[in-house]
Short mmCIF file of C-alpha atoms and ligand atoms in Angstrom, two decimals:
data_model
loop_
_atom_site.label_atom_id
_atom_site.label_comp_id
_atom_site.label_asym_id
_atom_site.label_seq_id
_atom_site.Cartn_x
_atom_site.Cartn_y
_atom_site.Cartn_z
CA MET A 1 -49.13 -20.99 30.65
CA GLU A 2 -45.56 -22.23 30.62
CA PHE A 3 -43.58 -22.44 27.39
CA ASN A 4 -44.42 -25.96 26.20
CA THR A 5 -48.11 -25.62 27.04
CA LYS A 6 -48.26 -22.31 25.22
CA LEU A 7 -46.77 -23.93 22.13
CA LEU A 8 -49.74 -26.30 21.98
CA HIS A 9 -52.58 -24.39 23.61
CA GLY A 10 -51.70 -20.70 23.40
CA ASN A 11 -54.03 -17.98 22.12
CA ALA A 12 -52.32 -18.16 18.74
CA VAL A 13 -53.32 -21.81 18.38
CA LYS A 14 -56.71 -21.76 16.77
CA ARG A 15 -59.29 -24.38 15.92
CA TYR A 16 -58.76 -24.64 12.22
CA GLN A 17 -61.21 -25.73 9.55
CA ASP A 18 -62.98 -29.06 10.33
CA GLY A 19 -61.42 -29.06 13.79
CA ALA A 20 -57.94 -29.57 12.38
CA THR A 21 -55.29 -29.28 15.11
CA VAL A 22 -52.76 -27.75 12.75
CA PRO A 23 -53.73 -25.32 10.00
CA PRO A 24 -54.31 -26.70 6.50
CA ILE A 25 -51.64 -25.87 3.93
CA SER A 26 -53.24 -23.03 1.96
CA GLN A 27 -51.34 -23.84 -1.19
CA VAL A 28 -52.93 -21.17 -3.35
CA ASN A 29 -51.93 -17.90 -4.96
CA ALA A 30 -55.20 -15.97 -4.97
CA PHE A 31 -58.45 -15.75 -3.00
CA SER A 32 -61.70 -14.97 -4.80
CA TYR A 33 -64.60 -12.83 -3.51
CA ASP A 34 -68.31 -12.62 -4.33
CA SER A 35 -68.12 -9.02 -5.40
CA ALA A 36 -65.64 -6.54 -6.82
CA GLU A 37 -66.54 -4.23 -3.94
CA GLN A 38 -65.49 -6.82 -1.38
CA LEU A 39 -62.15 -7.42 -3.12
CA GLU A 40 -61.54 -3.68 -3.13
CA LYS A 41 -62.14 -3.54 0.64
CA VAL A 42 -59.73 -6.41 1.29
CA PHE A 43 -57.08 -4.77 -0.88
CA ASP A 44 -57.50 -1.50 0.95
CA ASN A 45 -57.28 -3.14 4.42
CA ARG A 46 -60.88 -2.09 5.10
CA ALA A 47 -62.09 -5.68 5.46
CA PRO A 48 -60.27 -8.72 6.83
CA GLY A 49 -59.32 -11.34 4.30
CA PHE A 50 -56.63 -12.61 2.01
CA ALA A 51 -56.04 -11.44 -1.54
CA TYR A 52 -52.76 -12.85 -2.79
CA SER A 53 -50.21 -15.10 -1.05
CA ARG A 54 -47.30 -12.71 -1.52
CA ILE A 55 -49.17 -10.32 0.77
CA SER A 56 -50.85 -12.71 3.21
CA ASN A 57 -51.94 -16.32 3.42
CA PRO A 58 -53.86 -18.25 6.11
CA VAL A 59 -51.18 -20.79 7.04
CA VAL A 60 -48.43 -18.15 6.92
CA ASP A 61 -50.63 -15.99 9.13
CA ALA A 62 -51.02 -18.89 11.58
CA PHE A 63 -47.24 -19.26 11.75
CA GLU A 64 -46.76 -15.52 12.30
CA GLN A 65 -49.27 -15.54 15.15
CA ARG A 66 -47.57 -18.46 16.88
CA VAL A 67 -44.12 -16.87 16.74
CA ASN A 68 -45.57 -13.53 17.83
CA GLU A 69 -47.16 -15.10 20.89
CA LEU A 70 -43.92 -16.82 21.91
CA GLU A 71 -41.97 -13.57 21.61
CA GLY A 72 -44.68 -11.48 23.26
CA GLY A 73 -44.84 -9.06 20.33
CA LEU A 74 -47.47 -6.81 18.80
CA GLY A 75 -47.32 -8.62 15.48
CA ALA A 76 -45.06 -10.71 13.27
CA LEU A 77 -44.28 -10.98 9.61
CA ALA A 78 -42.86 -14.09 7.97
CA CYS A 79 -40.27 -14.01 5.20
CA SER A 80 -38.76 -16.36 2.65
CA SER A 81 -35.51 -16.64 4.66
CA GLY A 82 -33.72 -15.26 7.67
CA MET A 83 -31.73 -12.99 5.37
CA ALA A 84 -34.95 -11.70 3.76
CA ALA A 85 -36.21 -10.93 7.27
CA ILE A 86 -33.06 -9.02 8.28
CA THR A 87 -33.03 -7.12 4.98
CA ALA A 88 -36.70 -6.10 5.21
CA ALA A 89 -36.49 -5.27 8.94
CA LEU A 90 -33.63 -2.83 8.27
CA LEU A 91 -34.77 -1.36 4.96
CA ASN A 92 -38.13 -0.58 6.54
CA ILE A 93 -36.44 2.15 8.57
CA LEU A 94 -33.11 2.99 6.89
CA GLN A 95 -32.43 5.21 3.91
CA GLU A 96 -29.47 6.71 2.08
CA GLY A 97 -27.16 8.59 4.43
CA ASP A 98 -28.14 6.60 7.52
CA GLU A 99 -25.77 4.73 9.77
CA LEU A 100 -26.21 1.43 11.56
CA ILE A 101 -24.22 0.18 14.54
CA ALA A 102 -23.76 -3.58 14.69
CA GLY A 103 -22.00 -6.14 16.80
CA ASN A 104 -19.18 -8.33 15.59
CA GLY A 105 -19.13 -12.09 15.37
CA LEU A 106 -22.47 -12.11 13.60
CA PHE A 107 -23.81 -14.53 11.03
CA GLY A 108 -21.59 -14.23 7.91
CA GLY A 109 -24.52 -13.49 5.58
CA THR A 110 -25.55 -10.57 7.75
CA ILE A 111 -22.06 -9.07 7.61
CA ASP A 112 -22.13 -9.53 3.82
CA LEU A 113 -25.51 -7.76 3.71
CA PHE A 114 -24.11 -4.75 5.59
CA GLN A 115 -21.43 -4.60 2.90
CA ASP A 116 -24.13 -4.69 0.18
CA LEU A 117 -26.05 -1.86 1.88
CA LYS A 118 -23.09 0.48 1.32
CA ALA A 119 -24.10 0.71 -2.34
CA PHE A 120 -27.40 2.21 -1.16
CA GLY A 121 -25.66 4.78 1.03
CA ILE A 122 -26.17 2.92 4.32
CA GLN A 123 -23.00 2.58 6.40
CA THR A 124 -22.43 0.08 9.19
CA LYS A 125 -20.08 0.72 12.09
CA PHE A 126 -19.00 -2.38 13.97
CA VAL A 127 -18.33 -2.69 17.67
CA HIS A 128 -16.29 -5.58 19.01
CA HIS A 129 -18.95 -6.40 21.59
CA LEU A 130 -22.45 -4.92 21.60
CA THR A 131 -22.11 -3.12 24.95
CA VAL A 132 -23.04 0.38 26.08
CA GLU A 133 -19.35 1.33 26.41
CA GLU A 134 -18.58 0.33 22.84
CA ILE A 135 -21.76 1.66 21.22
CA GLU A 136 -21.67 5.11 22.81
CA PRO A 137 -18.63 6.57 20.97
CA LEU A 138 -20.02 5.44 17.59
CA VAL A 139 -23.40 7.15 17.84
CA THR A 140 -23.66 10.14 15.49
CA ASP A 141 -26.58 12.27 14.31
CA LYS A 142 -26.86 9.86 11.37
CA THR A 143 -27.23 6.68 13.44
CA ARG A 144 -30.70 5.17 13.00
CA ALA A 145 -30.52 1.65 14.44
CA VAL A 146 -28.48 -0.77 16.53
CA PHE A 147 -28.30 -4.40 15.48
CA GLY A 148 -26.94 -7.50 17.21
CA GLU A 149 -27.40 -11.21 17.79
CA VAL A 150 -28.55 -12.28 21.26
CA ILE A 151 -25.99 -15.10 21.09
CA GLY A 152 -23.65 -14.39 18.18
CA ASN A 153 -23.27 -17.07 15.53
CA PRO A 154 -20.42 -18.03 15.45
CA GLY A 155 -18.85 -15.45 17.82
CA LEU A 156 -20.96 -16.66 20.79
CA ASP A 157 -20.91 -13.27 22.49
CA VAL A 158 -24.05 -12.68 24.56
CA VAL A 159 -25.77 -9.28 24.49
CA ASP A 160 -26.92 -7.79 27.79
CA ILE A 161 -30.28 -6.89 26.28
CA ARG A 162 -31.68 -4.71 29.05
CA SER A 163 -28.63 -2.51 29.46
CA VAL A 164 -28.10 -2.07 25.70
CA ALA A 165 -31.81 -1.39 25.09
CA ASP A 166 -32.00 1.18 27.91
CA PHE A 167 -28.95 2.96 26.54
CA VAL A 168 -29.92 3.05 22.86
CA HIS A 169 -33.36 4.38 23.81
CA THR A 170 -31.71 7.41 25.45
CA LYS A 171 -30.23 8.05 21.99
CA LYS A 172 -33.69 7.63 20.37
CA LEU A 173 -32.49 4.51 18.56
CA PRO A 174 -34.29 1.19 18.15
CA LEU A 175 -32.58 -2.09 19.10
CA LEU A 176 -33.03 -4.86 16.55
CA LEU A 177 -31.95 -8.30 17.72
CA ASP A 178 -31.47 -11.48 15.76
CA SER A 179 -32.50 -14.12 18.28
CA THR A 180 -32.11 -17.15 16.02
CA THR A 181 -29.63 -18.93 18.27
CA ALA A 182 -31.34 -18.06 21.55
CA THR A 183 -34.97 -18.76 20.55
CA PRO A 184 -37.83 -17.60 22.80
CA TYR A 185 -37.16 -20.69 24.94
CA LEU A 186 -34.03 -19.01 26.30
CA VAL A 187 -35.17 -15.37 26.28
CA GLN A 188 -37.86 -13.01 25.03
CA PRO A 189 -35.80 -9.97 23.98
CA LEU A 190 -38.88 -7.70 23.66
CA ALA A 191 -39.66 -8.16 27.36
CA LEU A 192 -36.14 -6.95 28.18
CA GLY A 193 -36.52 -3.80 26.06
CA ALA A 194 -35.50 -4.80 22.53
CA ASP A 195 -37.72 -3.23 19.86
CA ILE A 196 -37.64 -5.74 17.03
CA VAL A 197 -36.74 -9.42 17.10
CA ILE A 198 -35.71 -11.35 14.01
CA HIS A 199 -35.35 -15.08 13.51
CA SER A 200 -33.97 -17.28 10.86
CA SER A 201 -36.77 -19.77 11.50
CA SER A 202 -34.90 -22.13 9.16
CA LYS A 203 -33.00 -23.12 12.31
CA TYR A 204 -34.35 -23.98 15.77
CA MET A 205 -37.97 -22.92 15.09
CA ASN A 206 -38.31 -25.37 12.22
CA GLY A 207 -35.97 -27.80 13.90
CA GLY A 208 -35.96 -30.48 11.25
CA GLY A 209 -33.88 -28.65 8.68
CA ASN A 210 -36.63 -28.88 6.06
CA ALA A 211 -37.66 -25.29 5.24
CA VAL A 212 -35.78 -22.01 4.84
CA SER A 213 -37.65 -19.08 6.36
CA GLY A 214 -37.43 -15.99 8.53
CA VAL A 215 -39.67 -13.92 10.73
CA ILE A 216 -39.76 -10.37 12.11
CA VAL A 217 -41.54 -9.61 15.39
CA ASP A 218 -42.25 -6.02 16.45
CA GLY A 219 -42.82 -5.05 20.06
CA GLY A 220 -44.66 -1.91 18.91
CA ARG A 221 -43.15 0.29 21.63
CA PHE A 222 -40.56 2.34 19.74
CA SER A 223 -41.72 5.85 18.97
CA TRP A 224 -40.74 6.63 15.39
CA ASP A 225 -39.90 10.26 14.86
CA ALA A 226 -40.97 11.31 11.36
CA LYS A 227 -38.00 13.66 11.08
CA ARG A 228 -35.46 10.91 11.75
CA TYR A 229 -37.43 8.25 9.87
CA PRO A 230 -39.17 10.18 7.05
CA GLY A 231 -40.61 7.03 5.47
CA MET A 232 -42.54 6.34 8.65
CA LYS A 233 -44.52 9.56 8.41
CA ALA A 234 -47.43 8.14 6.42
CA TYR A 235 -47.76 5.23 8.87
CA LEU A 236 -47.73 7.06 12.19
CA LYS A 237 -51.54 7.11 12.09
CA HIS A 238 -51.37 3.37 12.84
CA GLY A 239 -49.92 4.14 16.29
CA PRO A 240 -47.99 1.19 17.72
CA PHE A 241 -48.60 -0.72 14.45
CA ALA A 242 -46.69 1.86 12.37
CA TYR A 243 -43.58 -0.27 11.81
CA LEU A 244 -45.58 -3.39 10.88
CA ALA A 245 -48.00 -1.48 8.67
CA LYS A 246 -45.13 0.10 6.76
CA LEU A 247 -43.43 -3.28 6.32
CA ARG A 248 -46.54 -5.08 5.15
CA ASN A 249 -47.61 -2.35 2.77
CA GLY A 250 -44.13 -1.37 1.66
CA ILE A 251 -40.69 -2.89 1.28
CA TRP A 252 -41.55 -6.41 2.45
CA ARG A 253 -44.50 -6.79 0.09
CA ASN A 254 -42.79 -5.11 -2.83
CA MET A 255 -39.49 -6.94 -2.57
CA GLY A 256 -41.44 -10.17 -2.69
CA GLY A 257 -39.69 -12.13 0.03
CA CYS A 258 -42.85 -13.85 1.29
CA LEU A 259 -42.89 -17.21 3.02
CA ALA A 260 -44.20 -20.17 1.01
CA PRO A 261 -47.35 -21.76 2.57
CA MET A 262 -45.79 -25.22 2.65
CA ASN A 263 -42.81 -23.88 4.60
CA ALA A 264 -45.09 -22.11 7.07
CA PHE A 265 -46.82 -25.44 7.67
CA LEU A 266 -43.52 -27.28 8.19
CA ASN A 267 -42.47 -24.59 10.67
CA ILE A 268 -45.70 -24.90 12.63
CA VAL A 269 -45.28 -28.66 12.92
CA GLY A 270 -41.62 -28.25 13.85
CA MET A 271 -42.00 -25.48 16.39
CA GLU A 272 -44.46 -27.43 18.54
CA THR A 273 -41.44 -29.31 19.90
CA LEU A 274 -39.20 -26.23 20.20
CA GLY A 275 -39.15 -26.36 24.01
CA LEU A 276 -38.35 -30.07 24.19
CA ARG A 277 -35.64 -29.79 21.58
CA MET A 278 -34.01 -26.72 23.11
CA GLU A 279 -33.95 -28.33 26.54
CA LYS A 280 -32.18 -31.40 25.17
CA ILE A 281 -29.94 -29.43 22.80
CA CYS A 282 -28.73 -27.06 25.54
CA GLU A 283 -28.10 -29.97 27.90
CA ASN A 284 -26.16 -31.87 25.21
CA ALA A 285 -24.18 -28.78 24.22
CA LYS A 286 -23.11 -28.16 27.81
CA LEU A 287 -22.10 -31.80 28.38
CA LEU A 288 -20.16 -31.90 25.12
CA ALA A 289 -18.48 -28.55 25.87
CA GLN A 290 -17.47 -29.78 29.33
CA ALA A 291 -16.11 -33.06 27.94
CA LEU A 292 -14.13 -31.30 25.22
CA GLN A 293 -12.75 -28.84 27.75
CA GLN A 294 -11.13 -31.86 29.46
CA THR A 295 -9.78 -33.18 26.15
CA GLU A 296 -6.15 -32.54 25.32
CA GLY A 297 -5.50 -30.36 22.29
CA VAL A 298 -8.97 -28.74 22.27
CA THR A 299 -10.06 -25.27 23.41
CA VAL A 300 -13.77 -24.68 23.75
CA ASN A 301 -15.98 -21.60 23.56
CA TYR A 302 -19.46 -22.12 25.00
CA PRO A 303 -21.35 -19.36 26.85
CA ALA A 304 -22.63 -21.60 29.68
CA LEU A 305 -19.21 -22.94 30.70
CA GLU A 306 -18.07 -21.92 34.20
CA THR A 307 -14.96 -20.34 32.71
CA ASN A 308 -16.83 -18.29 30.06
CA VAL A 309 -16.99 -14.49 30.41
CA TYR A 310 -20.74 -14.61 29.75
CA LYS A 311 -21.50 -17.27 32.37
CA GLN A 312 -23.21 -14.80 34.71
CA LEU A 313 -25.23 -13.16 31.94
CA VAL A 314 -26.29 -16.63 30.76
CA GLN A 315 -27.44 -17.33 34.30
CA GLU A 316 -29.38 -14.10 34.70
CA GLN A 317 -30.73 -13.54 31.21
CA LEU A 318 -30.92 -16.96 29.51
CA HIS A 319 -32.15 -19.13 32.42
CA GLY A 320 -28.68 -20.66 32.63
CA MET A 321 -28.83 -22.11 29.13
CA GLY A 322 -26.03 -21.44 26.67
CA GLY A 323 -27.81 -22.44 23.46
CA GLY A 324 -26.94 -25.18 21.01
CA ILE A 325 -23.73 -23.90 19.46
CA LEU A 326 -20.15 -24.27 20.60
CA THR A 327 -16.92 -23.62 18.80
CA ILE A 328 -13.71 -25.55 19.30
CA ARG A 329 -10.12 -24.92 18.25
CA VAL A 330 -7.80 -27.83 17.59
CA GLY A 331 -4.45 -26.32 16.52
CA THR A 332 -4.41 -26.12 12.73
CA LYS A 333 -6.77 -26.14 9.78
CA GLU A 334 -5.49 -29.62 8.88
CA GLN A 335 -6.27 -30.92 12.37
CA ALA A 336 -9.74 -29.33 12.16
CA TYR A 337 -10.42 -31.09 8.86
CA ARG A 338 -9.07 -34.41 10.18
CA LEU A 339 -11.30 -34.17 13.22
CA MET A 340 -14.36 -33.29 11.15
CA ASN A 341 -13.70 -36.14 8.73
CA ARG A 342 -13.47 -38.68 11.57
CA LEU A 343 -16.79 -37.80 13.20
CA LYS A 344 -19.40 -40.49 12.76
CA PHE A 345 -22.54 -38.71 13.94
CA ALA A 346 -21.94 -35.07 13.06
CA CYS A 347 -22.93 -34.09 9.53
CA LYS A 348 -20.58 -31.71 7.75
CA ALA A 349 -23.21 -29.17 6.75
CA THR A 350 -23.81 -25.44 6.81
CA ASN A 351 -26.83 -25.12 9.03
CA ILE A 352 -27.64 -24.83 12.72
CA GLY A 353 -30.60 -25.75 14.85
CA ASP A 354 -31.19 -29.12 13.23
CA VAL A 355 -32.14 -32.17 15.30
CA ARG A 356 -28.89 -33.67 13.97
CA THR A 357 -25.49 -32.50 15.15
CA LEU A 358 -23.76 -30.51 12.43
CA VAL A 359 -20.16 -29.31 12.11
CA ILE A 360 -18.57 -26.77 9.82
CA HIS A 361 -15.20 -25.08 9.35
CA PRO A 362 -16.36 -21.41 9.31
CA ALA A 363 -13.17 -19.82 7.94
CA SER A 364 -13.43 -21.75 4.65
CA THR A 365 -17.23 -21.57 4.31
CA ILE A 366 -19.61 -19.14 6.01
CA TYR A 367 -16.82 -16.61 6.67
CA LEU A 368 -15.27 -17.00 3.23
CA HIS A 369 -16.22 -13.44 2.22
CA SER A 370 -15.09 -11.81 5.47
CA ASN A 371 -11.75 -10.14 6.07
CA GLU A 372 -9.17 -11.27 8.66
CA GLN A 373 -10.33 -8.71 11.20
CA GLN A 374 -13.96 -9.81 10.91
CA LYS A 375 -12.95 -13.44 11.23
CA GLU A 376 -10.87 -12.80 14.30
CA ALA A 377 -13.63 -10.74 15.90
CA ALA A 378 -15.98 -13.68 15.41
CA GLY A 379 -13.55 -16.17 16.89
CA VAL A 380 -13.14 -17.68 13.43
CA TYR A 381 -9.53 -18.88 13.27
CA PRO A 382 -8.01 -21.33 10.78
CA ASP A 383 -8.47 -24.12 13.34
CA THR A 384 -12.02 -23.25 14.48
CA ILE A 385 -14.85 -25.75 14.10
CA ARG A 386 -18.44 -24.73 14.81
CA VAL A 387 -20.64 -27.43 16.29
CA SER A 388 -24.43 -27.14 16.17
CA VAL A 389 -25.45 -29.72 18.71
CA GLY A 390 -28.43 -31.98 18.01
CA ILE A 391 -30.67 -34.23 20.08
CA GLU A 392 -28.62 -37.43 19.83
CA ASP A 393 -27.73 -39.12 23.12
CA ALA A 394 -25.03 -37.06 24.81
CA GLN A 395 -22.81 -40.07 25.53
CA ASP A 396 -22.65 -40.95 21.83
CA LEU A 397 -21.76 -37.39 20.87
CA ILE A 398 -19.09 -37.10 23.55
CA HIS A 399 -17.61 -40.45 22.56
CA ASP A 400 -17.61 -39.49 18.89
CA PHE A 401 -15.79 -36.19 19.41
CA THR A 402 -13.33 -37.33 22.07
CA GLU A 403 -12.36 -40.52 20.18
CA ALA A 404 -11.88 -38.56 16.95
CA GLN A 405 -9.68 -36.08 18.79
CA LYS A 406 -7.58 -38.91 20.30
CA GLU A 407 -7.11 -40.45 16.87
CA ILE A 408 -5.99 -37.22 15.24
CA SER A 409 -3.59 -36.47 18.11
CA VAL A 410 -1.89 -39.84 17.60
CA TYR A 411 -1.85 -39.35 13.84
CA GLY A 412 -0.55 -35.79 14.16
CA GLY A 413 2.19 -36.91 16.56
CA ARG A 414 3.33 -39.76 14.33
CA LYS A 415 3.55 -37.47 11.38
CA GLU A 416 5.75 -35.05 13.25
CA ARG A 417 8.15 -37.83 14.26
CA ARG A 418 8.54 -39.02 10.69
C1 LIG B 1 -28.86 -18.75 9.40
C2 LIG B 1 -28.87 -17.45 10.06
C3 LIG B 1 -29.35 -16.32 9.40
C4 LIG B 1 -29.82 -16.35 7.97
O1 LIG B 1 -30.96 -17.11 7.86
P1 LIG B 1 -31.41 -17.86 6.49
O2 LIG B 1 -32.71 -18.47 6.87
O3 LIG B 1 -30.33 -18.86 6.19
O4 LIG B 1 -31.51 -16.82 5.44
C5 LIG B 1 -29.37 -15.12 10.09
N1 LIG B 1 -28.94 -15.05 11.36
C6 LIG B 1 -28.46 -16.11 12.03
C7 LIG B 1 -27.98 -15.96 13.43
C8 LIG B 1 -28.39 -17.35 11.41
O5 LIG B 1 -27.91 -18.40 12.05
#
């Protein structure tokens, strides 16, 4: 089955109650059983079933299965947000004294989280680019995981998944990748050797910008050494399911970052068009990036541009698609604001992966808590605008951006003459 067919007819798509084509919204906290004995069995994982929606819920389960199938994983676990997913995915394996190696140019909230983890004795070492050459010198006997974004948001660096995965495995380290911006339409990181894939499904998966959520998918292939990951010891009896079993019975359940049933439903409806949207979004993003590259006063960063350093990797690893995000620089912060304020179709909003085109000035918003070095490493300069391209008609988007740029150039010039 190809991608779009799998979205609608894959193994994870079940016949739901009464022949429903999408699962009913199981808007309920608790599930009752005929006997106390049966409830005990469900609680103890000795019988299938649902007990309480913080732990599992039918429509959330249906969403997890669909994402898991698309990523080719062993199992998935949905969370209340992308940040909840990243937090749980890391805390499931890290403890005080451990070190993490992470790429730069990542989502601002993730960088903030790494800062928060310091208080719990977990240190993060950043590389400029997540490559073998840059990771190698930072590995110590305390390193326990390597984390990156397949396409960095907003840095737009692309990780060579296979080479990084092969290398970190020689160091007995798992590779955790946030694939929010790539989506399984562009790449399945697990198939290239990544161990755990994380999504902020608030973005492209949902697509309509109507539910915040996250999801963790485990490939089940990493062999957890109980000496290096002491918390994993009690779960090794689950074999390849050790990581997922520990998550579901431990930190994820107890921290309470479960996905609301209604949001799982909205994600399922949204993700059925993931392939169609990504195709259009990537096409639009490339056309807009190319048009802006020809526009005076604008510099563009987009991974699928001929001139981009990642062009070849995009070709080989991402089926030639550069994703839906581009960043542009227009000279000064004032020019960036003028351009943003003149756009007719792009909403000024802090989100990505919406059907609508969205723009934001990262330095004053999502990178507000980051230092100058972190901003620079992410390509976040005072004049940087991030564009999350939507599914509008490309000609309208191109016209909107290029006309706005022309207007601000004239305005800027006049002002200088005065
Ligand atoms: C938005 C985003 C997150 C955080 O997800 P939330 O659902 O907003 O918590 C994490 N990683 C990336 C790449 C993102 O774009």
